[in-house]
Structures are given as C-alpha cells and as structure tokens.
N, C-alpha and C. Protein backbone atom coordinates (compact mmCIF):
# COMPACT_ATOMS: atom_id res chain seq x y z
N MET A 1 75.73 -28.49 -10.01
CA MET A 1 76.98 -27.73 -10.23
C MET A 1 76.73 -26.36 -10.37
N ARG A 2 77.55 -25.49 -9.68
CA ARG A 2 77.38 -24.08 -9.79
C ARG A 2 78.61 -23.51 -10.48
N LEU A 3 78.35 -22.73 -11.49
CA LEU A 3 79.48 -22.10 -12.17
C LEU A 3 79.57 -20.62 -11.81
N THR A 4 80.83 -20.22 -11.62
CA THR A 4 81.07 -18.83 -11.27
C THR A 4 81.23 -18.05 -12.63
N ARG A 5 81.18 -16.64 -12.55
CA ARG A 5 81.43 -15.90 -13.73
C ARG A 5 82.81 -16.22 -14.46
N PRO A 6 83.84 -16.30 -13.63
CA PRO A 6 85.10 -16.74 -14.45
C PRO A 6 85.05 -18.07 -15.18
N MET A 7 84.27 -18.94 -14.49
CA MET A 7 84.18 -20.35 -15.16
C MET A 7 83.34 -20.18 -16.39
N LEU A 8 82.18 -19.33 -16.34
CA LEU A 8 81.47 -19.21 -17.50
C LEU A 8 82.18 -18.51 -18.63
N ALA A 9 83.04 -17.47 -18.31
CA ALA A 9 83.77 -16.75 -19.31
C ALA A 9 84.88 -17.69 -19.89
N LEU A 10 85.44 -18.57 -19.18
CA LEU A 10 86.42 -19.52 -19.59
C LEU A 10 85.68 -20.44 -20.56
N THR A 11 84.56 -20.89 -20.17
CA THR A 11 83.83 -21.81 -21.10
C THR A 11 83.56 -21.18 -22.39
N GLY A 12 83.10 -19.89 -22.29
CA GLY A 12 82.85 -19.17 -23.61
C GLY A 12 84.05 -18.95 -24.41
N ALA A 13 85.22 -18.68 -23.70
CA ALA A 13 86.46 -18.45 -24.42
C ALA A 13 86.93 -19.76 -25.16
N VAL A 14 86.84 -20.91 -24.49
CA VAL A 14 87.24 -22.14 -25.04
C VAL A 14 86.30 -22.36 -26.24
N ALA A 15 85.11 -22.14 -26.20
CA ALA A 15 84.22 -22.42 -27.29
C ALA A 15 84.53 -21.52 -28.55
N ALA A 16 84.86 -20.20 -28.21
CA ALA A 16 85.11 -19.25 -29.23
C ALA A 16 86.47 -19.59 -29.97
N LEU A 17 87.40 -19.94 -29.12
CA LEU A 17 88.65 -20.28 -29.75
C LEU A 17 88.64 -21.60 -30.49
N ALA A 18 87.99 -22.59 -29.90
CA ALA A 18 87.93 -24.00 -30.53
C ALA A 18 87.17 -23.84 -31.89
N LEU A 19 86.13 -23.07 -31.93
CA LEU A 19 85.35 -23.26 -33.16
C LEU A 19 85.29 -22.02 -34.11
N ALA A 20 85.65 -20.80 -33.48
CA ALA A 20 85.40 -19.63 -34.34
C ALA A 20 86.62 -18.78 -34.54
N GLY A 21 87.57 -18.85 -33.55
CA GLY A 21 88.65 -17.88 -33.64
C GLY A 21 89.59 -18.00 -34.72
N CYS A 22 89.55 -19.13 -35.41
CA CYS A 22 90.43 -19.26 -36.58
C CYS A 22 89.73 -19.20 -37.92
N GLY A 23 88.44 -18.84 -37.90
CA GLY A 23 87.71 -18.74 -39.13
C GLY A 23 88.07 -17.55 -39.87
N SER A 24 87.83 -17.50 -41.24
CA SER A 24 88.05 -16.27 -41.99
C SER A 24 86.71 -15.71 -42.33
N GLY A 25 86.78 -14.46 -42.89
CA GLY A 25 85.61 -13.77 -43.26
C GLY A 25 85.05 -14.45 -44.55
N GLY A 26 83.80 -14.08 -44.81
CA GLY A 26 83.13 -14.50 -46.04
C GLY A 26 83.87 -14.00 -47.29
N GLU A 27 83.60 -14.58 -48.48
CA GLU A 27 84.24 -14.14 -49.61
C GLU A 27 84.16 -12.65 -49.92
N ASP A 28 83.08 -12.03 -49.65
CA ASP A 28 82.93 -10.55 -49.85
C ASP A 28 83.19 -9.90 -48.60
N GLY A 29 83.59 -10.51 -47.50
CA GLY A 29 83.94 -9.78 -46.29
C GLY A 29 82.71 -9.26 -45.46
N HIS A 30 81.50 -9.56 -45.88
CA HIS A 30 80.35 -9.07 -45.27
C HIS A 30 79.68 -10.17 -44.39
N GLN A 31 79.13 -9.57 -43.27
CA GLN A 31 78.25 -10.56 -42.42
C GLN A 31 76.85 -10.55 -42.97
N GLY A 32 76.15 -11.58 -42.73
CA GLY A 32 74.77 -11.67 -43.16
C GLY A 32 73.89 -11.03 -42.19
N HIS A 33 73.70 -9.65 -42.18
CA HIS A 33 72.86 -8.99 -41.30
C HIS A 33 71.45 -8.68 -41.73
N GLY A 34 71.21 -9.47 -42.87
CA GLY A 34 69.78 -9.19 -43.47
C GLY A 34 68.72 -9.83 -42.48
N GLU A 35 67.50 -9.64 -42.95
CA GLU A 35 66.41 -10.16 -42.19
C GLU A 35 66.33 -11.68 -42.18
N GLY A 36 65.95 -12.26 -41.10
CA GLY A 36 65.85 -13.74 -40.99
C GLY A 36 64.48 -14.13 -40.47
N PRO A 37 64.26 -15.33 -40.19
CA PRO A 37 63.04 -15.77 -39.61
C PRO A 37 62.85 -15.30 -38.19
N ALA A 38 61.72 -15.53 -37.57
CA ALA A 38 61.43 -15.13 -36.20
C ALA A 38 62.40 -15.92 -35.36
N THR A 39 62.92 -15.36 -34.25
CA THR A 39 63.96 -15.95 -33.42
C THR A 39 63.34 -17.13 -32.69
N ALA A 40 63.97 -18.34 -32.78
CA ALA A 40 63.58 -19.53 -32.15
C ALA A 40 63.71 -19.43 -30.65
N THR A 41 62.99 -20.21 -29.93
CA THR A 41 63.06 -20.35 -28.46
C THR A 41 63.05 -21.73 -28.13
N GLY A 42 63.37 -22.03 -26.94
CA GLY A 42 63.24 -23.36 -26.31
C GLY A 42 64.50 -23.89 -25.76
N SER A 43 64.43 -25.22 -25.40
CA SER A 43 65.53 -25.82 -24.64
C SER A 43 66.72 -26.11 -25.72
N LEU A 44 67.84 -26.37 -25.18
CA LEU A 44 68.92 -26.73 -25.99
C LEU A 44 68.72 -27.85 -26.94
N GLU A 45 67.94 -28.82 -26.50
CA GLU A 45 67.50 -30.03 -27.29
C GLU A 45 66.64 -29.58 -28.38
N HIS A 46 65.68 -28.73 -28.19
CA HIS A 46 64.81 -28.26 -29.09
C HIS A 46 65.48 -27.48 -30.16
N LEU A 47 66.30 -26.48 -29.78
CA LEU A 47 67.19 -25.73 -30.76
C LEU A 47 67.99 -26.58 -31.67
N ALA A 48 68.65 -27.63 -31.05
CA ALA A 48 69.39 -28.51 -31.72
C ALA A 48 68.65 -29.27 -32.75
N ALA A 49 67.47 -29.76 -32.44
CA ALA A 49 66.59 -30.40 -33.27
C ALA A 49 66.16 -29.61 -34.44
N GLU A 50 65.98 -28.33 -34.25
CA GLU A 50 65.60 -27.34 -35.22
C GLU A 50 66.64 -27.25 -36.42
N VAL A 51 67.93 -27.41 -36.04
CA VAL A 51 69.08 -27.37 -36.95
C VAL A 51 69.72 -28.67 -37.29
N LYS A 52 68.91 -29.71 -36.88
CA LYS A 52 69.29 -31.10 -37.24
C LYS A 52 70.68 -31.38 -36.78
N CYS A 53 70.95 -31.26 -35.52
CA CYS A 53 72.08 -31.75 -34.88
C CYS A 53 71.87 -32.42 -33.57
N LYS A 54 72.67 -33.51 -33.37
CA LYS A 54 72.52 -34.19 -32.06
C LYS A 54 73.59 -33.57 -31.18
N PRO A 55 73.11 -32.96 -30.10
CA PRO A 55 74.01 -32.17 -29.23
C PRO A 55 74.94 -33.13 -28.39
N ASN A 56 76.19 -32.78 -28.47
CA ASN A 56 77.13 -33.49 -27.50
C ASN A 56 77.42 -32.64 -26.23
N MET A 57 76.63 -32.97 -25.26
CA MET A 57 76.63 -32.07 -24.00
C MET A 57 78.01 -31.95 -23.41
N GLN A 58 78.39 -30.73 -23.14
CA GLN A 58 79.69 -30.43 -22.54
C GLN A 58 79.51 -29.84 -21.07
N THR A 59 78.36 -29.01 -20.90
CA THR A 59 78.11 -28.39 -19.67
C THR A 59 76.62 -28.54 -19.39
N ASP A 60 76.24 -29.14 -18.24
CA ASP A 60 74.83 -29.16 -18.00
C ASP A 60 74.69 -28.66 -16.55
N ALA A 61 74.55 -27.39 -16.40
CA ALA A 61 74.40 -26.80 -15.05
C ALA A 61 73.14 -25.97 -15.00
N ASP A 62 72.76 -25.37 -13.82
CA ASP A 62 71.56 -24.62 -13.68
C ASP A 62 71.65 -23.35 -14.47
N GLU A 63 72.82 -22.74 -14.56
CA GLU A 63 72.98 -21.40 -15.19
C GLU A 63 73.15 -21.50 -16.69
N ILE A 64 73.89 -22.57 -17.13
CA ILE A 64 74.24 -22.70 -18.61
C ILE A 64 74.20 -24.29 -18.94
N ARG A 65 73.72 -24.41 -20.22
CA ARG A 65 73.84 -25.76 -20.75
C ARG A 65 74.49 -25.48 -22.09
N GLN A 66 75.53 -26.34 -22.38
CA GLN A 66 76.35 -26.05 -23.61
C GLN A 66 76.63 -27.40 -24.20
N ALA A 67 76.57 -27.50 -25.54
CA ALA A 67 76.77 -28.68 -26.35
C ALA A 67 77.68 -28.31 -27.51
N LEU A 68 78.38 -29.31 -28.04
CA LEU A 68 79.07 -29.21 -29.28
C LEU A 68 78.08 -29.81 -30.28
N CYS A 69 77.94 -29.22 -31.46
CA CYS A 69 77.04 -29.61 -32.49
C CYS A 69 77.78 -29.67 -33.83
N ASP A 70 77.27 -30.42 -34.83
CA ASP A 70 77.77 -30.55 -36.09
C ASP A 70 76.67 -30.92 -37.06
N ASN A 71 76.47 -30.14 -38.00
CA ASN A 71 75.44 -30.42 -38.98
C ASN A 71 75.94 -29.95 -40.37
N ARG A 72 75.15 -29.85 -41.35
CA ARG A 72 75.55 -29.52 -42.70
C ARG A 72 76.10 -28.06 -42.70
N ALA A 73 75.81 -27.32 -41.81
CA ALA A 73 76.33 -25.92 -41.80
C ALA A 73 77.77 -25.81 -41.27
N GLY A 74 78.17 -26.86 -40.42
CA GLY A 74 79.46 -26.88 -39.91
C GLY A 74 79.36 -27.25 -38.38
N LYS A 75 80.59 -27.07 -37.81
CA LYS A 75 80.62 -27.29 -36.30
C LYS A 75 80.42 -25.97 -35.56
N PHE A 76 79.70 -26.14 -34.47
CA PHE A 76 79.44 -24.94 -33.67
C PHE A 76 79.05 -25.40 -32.13
N VAL A 77 79.14 -24.42 -31.28
CA VAL A 77 78.69 -24.52 -29.88
C VAL A 77 77.31 -24.01 -29.78
N LEU A 78 76.43 -24.68 -29.12
CA LEU A 78 75.14 -24.21 -28.84
C LEU A 78 75.03 -24.11 -27.32
N ALA A 79 74.64 -22.96 -26.82
CA ALA A 79 74.48 -22.83 -25.36
C ALA A 79 73.25 -22.19 -24.98
N THR A 80 72.63 -22.57 -23.95
CA THR A 80 71.35 -21.98 -23.48
C THR A 80 71.61 -21.43 -21.99
N PHE A 81 70.80 -20.49 -21.58
CA PHE A 81 71.06 -19.84 -20.37
C PHE A 81 69.80 -19.65 -19.51
N ALA A 82 69.93 -19.78 -18.22
CA ALA A 82 68.79 -19.63 -17.33
C ALA A 82 68.24 -18.18 -17.33
N THR A 83 69.11 -17.13 -17.49
CA THR A 83 68.78 -15.78 -17.40
C THR A 83 69.39 -14.98 -18.54
N ASP A 84 68.68 -13.86 -18.87
CA ASP A 84 69.19 -12.96 -19.91
C ASP A 84 70.51 -12.30 -19.46
N ARG A 85 70.61 -12.03 -18.11
CA ARG A 85 71.85 -11.49 -17.52
C ARG A 85 73.03 -12.50 -17.63
N GLY A 86 72.73 -13.80 -17.37
CA GLY A 86 73.78 -14.76 -17.52
C GLY A 86 74.20 -14.94 -18.93
N GLN A 87 73.24 -14.80 -19.84
CA GLN A 87 73.74 -14.83 -21.19
C GLN A 87 74.75 -13.67 -21.58
N ARG A 88 74.24 -12.48 -21.25
CA ARG A 88 75.05 -11.30 -21.63
C ARG A 88 76.41 -11.31 -20.99
N GLU A 89 76.46 -11.74 -19.64
CA GLU A 89 77.76 -11.85 -19.00
C GLU A 89 78.65 -12.90 -19.78
N TRP A 90 78.17 -14.04 -20.16
CA TRP A 90 78.83 -15.00 -20.92
C TRP A 90 79.34 -14.45 -22.30
N LEU A 91 78.48 -13.78 -22.93
CA LEU A 91 78.85 -13.19 -24.29
C LEU A 91 79.91 -12.11 -24.09
N ASN A 92 79.83 -11.30 -23.06
CA ASN A 92 80.81 -10.23 -22.84
C ASN A 92 82.13 -10.84 -22.54
N GLY A 93 82.26 -11.93 -21.87
CA GLY A 93 83.59 -12.57 -21.69
C GLY A 93 84.08 -13.32 -22.84
N ALA A 94 83.15 -14.08 -23.56
CA ALA A 94 83.58 -14.91 -24.71
C ALA A 94 83.98 -13.99 -25.90
N LYS A 95 83.25 -12.93 -26.14
CA LYS A 95 83.61 -12.01 -27.27
C LYS A 95 85.03 -11.50 -27.23
N ASP A 96 85.65 -11.37 -26.09
CA ASP A 96 87.02 -10.99 -26.00
C ASP A 96 87.92 -11.91 -26.79
N TYR A 97 87.52 -13.01 -27.04
CA TYR A 97 88.28 -14.05 -27.77
C TYR A 97 88.02 -14.15 -29.23
N GLY A 98 87.18 -13.19 -29.79
CA GLY A 98 86.85 -13.32 -31.13
C GLY A 98 85.71 -14.16 -31.44
N GLY A 99 85.51 -14.55 -32.73
CA GLY A 99 84.45 -15.50 -33.05
C GLY A 99 83.25 -14.85 -33.62
N TYR A 100 82.34 -15.57 -33.98
CA TYR A 100 81.07 -15.14 -34.51
C TYR A 100 79.85 -15.78 -33.72
N TYR A 101 78.89 -14.97 -33.34
CA TYR A 101 78.00 -15.36 -32.36
C TYR A 101 76.48 -15.20 -33.06
N LEU A 102 75.66 -16.18 -32.92
CA LEU A 102 74.27 -15.96 -33.31
C LEU A 102 73.49 -15.96 -31.96
N VAL A 103 72.85 -14.84 -31.71
CA VAL A 103 72.30 -14.60 -30.39
C VAL A 103 70.80 -14.59 -30.55
N GLY A 104 70.14 -15.39 -29.68
CA GLY A 104 68.63 -15.40 -29.48
C GLY A 104 68.35 -15.09 -28.08
N ARG A 105 67.04 -15.28 -27.69
CA ARG A 105 66.67 -15.11 -26.30
C ARG A 105 67.06 -16.28 -25.42
N LYS A 106 68.05 -16.12 -24.62
CA LYS A 106 68.61 -17.10 -23.70
C LYS A 106 69.34 -18.21 -24.49
N TRP A 107 69.82 -18.01 -25.66
CA TRP A 107 70.63 -18.99 -26.29
C TRP A 107 71.63 -18.24 -27.22
N VAL A 108 72.71 -19.03 -27.48
CA VAL A 108 73.81 -18.49 -28.39
C VAL A 108 74.35 -19.75 -29.14
N ALA A 109 74.70 -19.47 -30.43
CA ALA A 109 75.42 -20.44 -31.21
C ALA A 109 76.66 -19.82 -31.62
N VAL A 110 77.80 -20.43 -31.42
CA VAL A 110 79.12 -19.88 -31.70
C VAL A 110 79.76 -20.74 -32.76
N GLY A 111 80.35 -20.12 -33.82
CA GLY A 111 81.08 -20.93 -34.90
C GLY A 111 81.63 -19.95 -35.81
N GLU A 112 82.02 -20.60 -36.98
CA GLU A 112 82.64 -19.66 -38.06
C GLU A 112 81.53 -18.85 -38.64
N GLU A 113 81.88 -17.75 -39.26
CA GLU A 113 80.89 -16.73 -39.72
C GLU A 113 79.86 -17.41 -40.68
N LYS A 114 80.40 -18.25 -41.63
CA LYS A 114 79.40 -18.87 -42.56
C LYS A 114 78.48 -19.83 -41.93
N THR A 115 78.96 -20.50 -40.81
CA THR A 115 78.14 -21.47 -40.05
C THR A 115 77.06 -20.84 -39.37
N VAL A 116 77.37 -19.71 -38.56
CA VAL A 116 76.26 -19.05 -37.86
C VAL A 116 75.34 -18.32 -38.80
N ALA A 117 75.93 -17.76 -39.94
CA ALA A 117 74.88 -17.23 -40.86
C ALA A 117 73.98 -18.17 -41.43
N GLU A 118 74.33 -19.46 -41.72
CA GLU A 118 73.43 -20.47 -42.15
C GLU A 118 72.54 -20.83 -41.12
N LEU A 119 72.98 -21.01 -39.79
CA LEU A 119 72.06 -21.39 -38.69
C LEU A 119 70.99 -20.30 -38.53
N ARG A 120 71.28 -19.01 -38.84
CA ARG A 120 70.36 -17.98 -38.70
C ARG A 120 69.12 -18.13 -39.65
N SER A 121 69.40 -18.81 -40.74
CA SER A 121 68.23 -19.02 -41.64
C SER A 121 67.12 -19.80 -41.14
N THR A 122 67.52 -20.72 -40.04
CA THR A 122 66.53 -21.57 -39.40
C THR A 122 66.15 -21.00 -37.94
N LEU A 123 67.14 -20.49 -37.23
CA LEU A 123 66.95 -20.07 -35.90
C LEU A 123 66.56 -18.63 -35.67
N GLY A 124 66.78 -17.83 -36.75
CA GLY A 124 66.66 -16.42 -36.55
C GLY A 124 67.79 -15.99 -35.62
N GLY A 125 67.53 -14.83 -34.98
CA GLY A 125 68.54 -14.23 -34.01
C GLY A 125 69.28 -13.10 -34.66
N THR A 126 70.30 -12.71 -33.94
CA THR A 126 71.11 -11.59 -34.30
C THR A 126 72.53 -12.05 -34.46
N LEU A 127 73.24 -11.60 -35.37
CA LEU A 127 74.74 -12.05 -35.57
C LEU A 127 75.55 -10.92 -34.83
N GLU A 128 76.54 -11.33 -34.04
CA GLU A 128 77.42 -10.53 -33.40
C GLU A 128 78.79 -10.99 -33.66
N GLU A 129 79.81 -10.17 -33.58
CA GLU A 129 81.08 -10.49 -33.79
C GLU A 129 81.98 -10.25 -32.52
N GLY A 130 82.94 -11.07 -32.33
CA GLY A 130 83.91 -10.84 -31.19
C GLY A 130 84.87 -9.79 -31.43
N SER A 131 85.83 -9.80 -30.55
CA SER A 131 86.86 -8.55 -30.58
C SER A 131 87.62 -8.64 -31.87
N GLU A 132 87.68 -7.42 -32.39
CA GLU A 132 88.55 -7.27 -33.65
C GLU A 132 89.94 -7.66 -33.56
N HIS A 133 90.52 -7.81 -32.34
CA HIS A 133 91.92 -8.15 -32.14
C HIS A 133 92.06 -9.64 -32.39
N MET A 134 90.96 -10.41 -32.21
CA MET A 134 91.04 -11.86 -32.31
C MET A 134 90.42 -12.31 -33.52
N ASN A 135 89.82 -11.51 -34.45
CA ASN A 135 89.14 -11.91 -35.69
C ASN A 135 89.86 -11.41 -36.87
N PRO A 136 90.93 -12.04 -37.20
CA PRO A 136 91.70 -11.60 -38.38
C PRO A 136 90.74 -11.75 -39.64
N GLY A 137 90.70 -10.68 -40.44
CA GLY A 137 89.81 -10.64 -41.53
C GLY A 137 88.37 -10.38 -41.26
N GLY A 138 88.05 -10.15 -39.97
CA GLY A 138 86.64 -9.77 -39.57
C GLY A 138 86.19 -8.42 -40.12
N SER A 139 84.94 -8.19 -39.96
CA SER A 139 84.36 -6.95 -40.67
C SER A 139 85.01 -5.72 -40.20
N HIS A 140 85.53 -5.52 -38.94
CA HIS A 140 86.11 -4.38 -38.54
C HIS A 140 87.63 -4.35 -38.76
N ASN A 141 88.12 -5.22 -39.50
CA ASN A 141 89.61 -5.28 -39.72
C ASN A 141 89.94 -5.11 -41.20
N ARG A 142 89.05 -4.42 -41.98
CA ARG A 142 89.27 -4.26 -43.41
C ARG A 142 90.27 -3.23 -43.79
N GLY A 143 90.59 -2.36 -42.87
CA GLY A 143 91.52 -1.27 -43.05
C GLY A 143 90.74 -0.12 -43.69
N GLY A 144 91.59 0.86 -44.17
CA GLY A 144 90.81 1.97 -44.75
C GLY A 144 90.17 2.89 -43.68
N HIS A 145 89.38 3.83 -44.19
CA HIS A 145 88.69 4.81 -43.31
C HIS A 145 87.33 4.39 -43.08
N HIS A 146 86.83 4.71 -41.91
CA HIS A 146 85.39 4.42 -41.49
C HIS A 146 84.63 5.69 -41.52
N GLY A 147 84.64 6.55 -42.57
CA GLY A 147 83.91 7.71 -42.54
C GLY A 147 83.20 8.05 -43.67
C-alpha cells in the first residue's frame, strides 16, 4: 500500500485529534524538556516493547507503520517511518492539529502531554508541541508578555 502526503497528514491529524488534541497542560503548565535517556531506536514492535504496550496496528505500509498503544502512561499513537523526510512531513502536517509529540529518529509517539513526558523517561527523544491554536492551555497559550 502506498500512502500519499495528504493521506499521511490525515493519518497524523486523526492521531493528534483522537489522542492529544483535547488534553490539558500539566499542573504547572510546563513541558518536561529536561534531559532524558539516550533516544531509543528500532522497529515499532521494539519501541512498543520498551514501553510495555502491545501495539494495535492501524497502518502497515512501506513509508509509515502506525499503532495505537495503551500502557500505564496512558493512550498514545506510536508511528515509525522509513525515512527522516517522511517523518518530518508527517509531523509538519500533524502538528497543525495540536497535540504533544515525542520525537525520535524515524519514530514519533503522540498523546497527552503527561503521557509523552512519561514515555520520554524510557524512550528518550525530544518533546514537541503542535499548533498553539489547537492546544488550549498549551505552553504558548499562557497569555502575558514573552519578553
């Protein structure tokens, strides 16, 4: 099965809206951008095993593999990509819909802020946040001055 860019963006948008778009910020309104472990690598199944979830496969294509996961951290989408470019294109489209993203090399976990922050303690990676227009209470929606 070959997925086009619009299909990949739609897949990302659905994942972001389903799992992360309605989440609220943490109690103190801060994201966990502190240092974490070395960023994990591997197949979708390997990454899922690292965070103790049995992946429910949703997309299994050459360019992207995507599964729904549920573990003690919460519900999230785990996606792996064939290329760095494919990953970046997916992220660029998905982030328009808000949400919180844990990003590693050729993989992304999408979920509520607290979920991806907890996943980071095992998988490493970088926390990224979607569009401020779709993330009520997100870090760039606190109001006040940014100076």
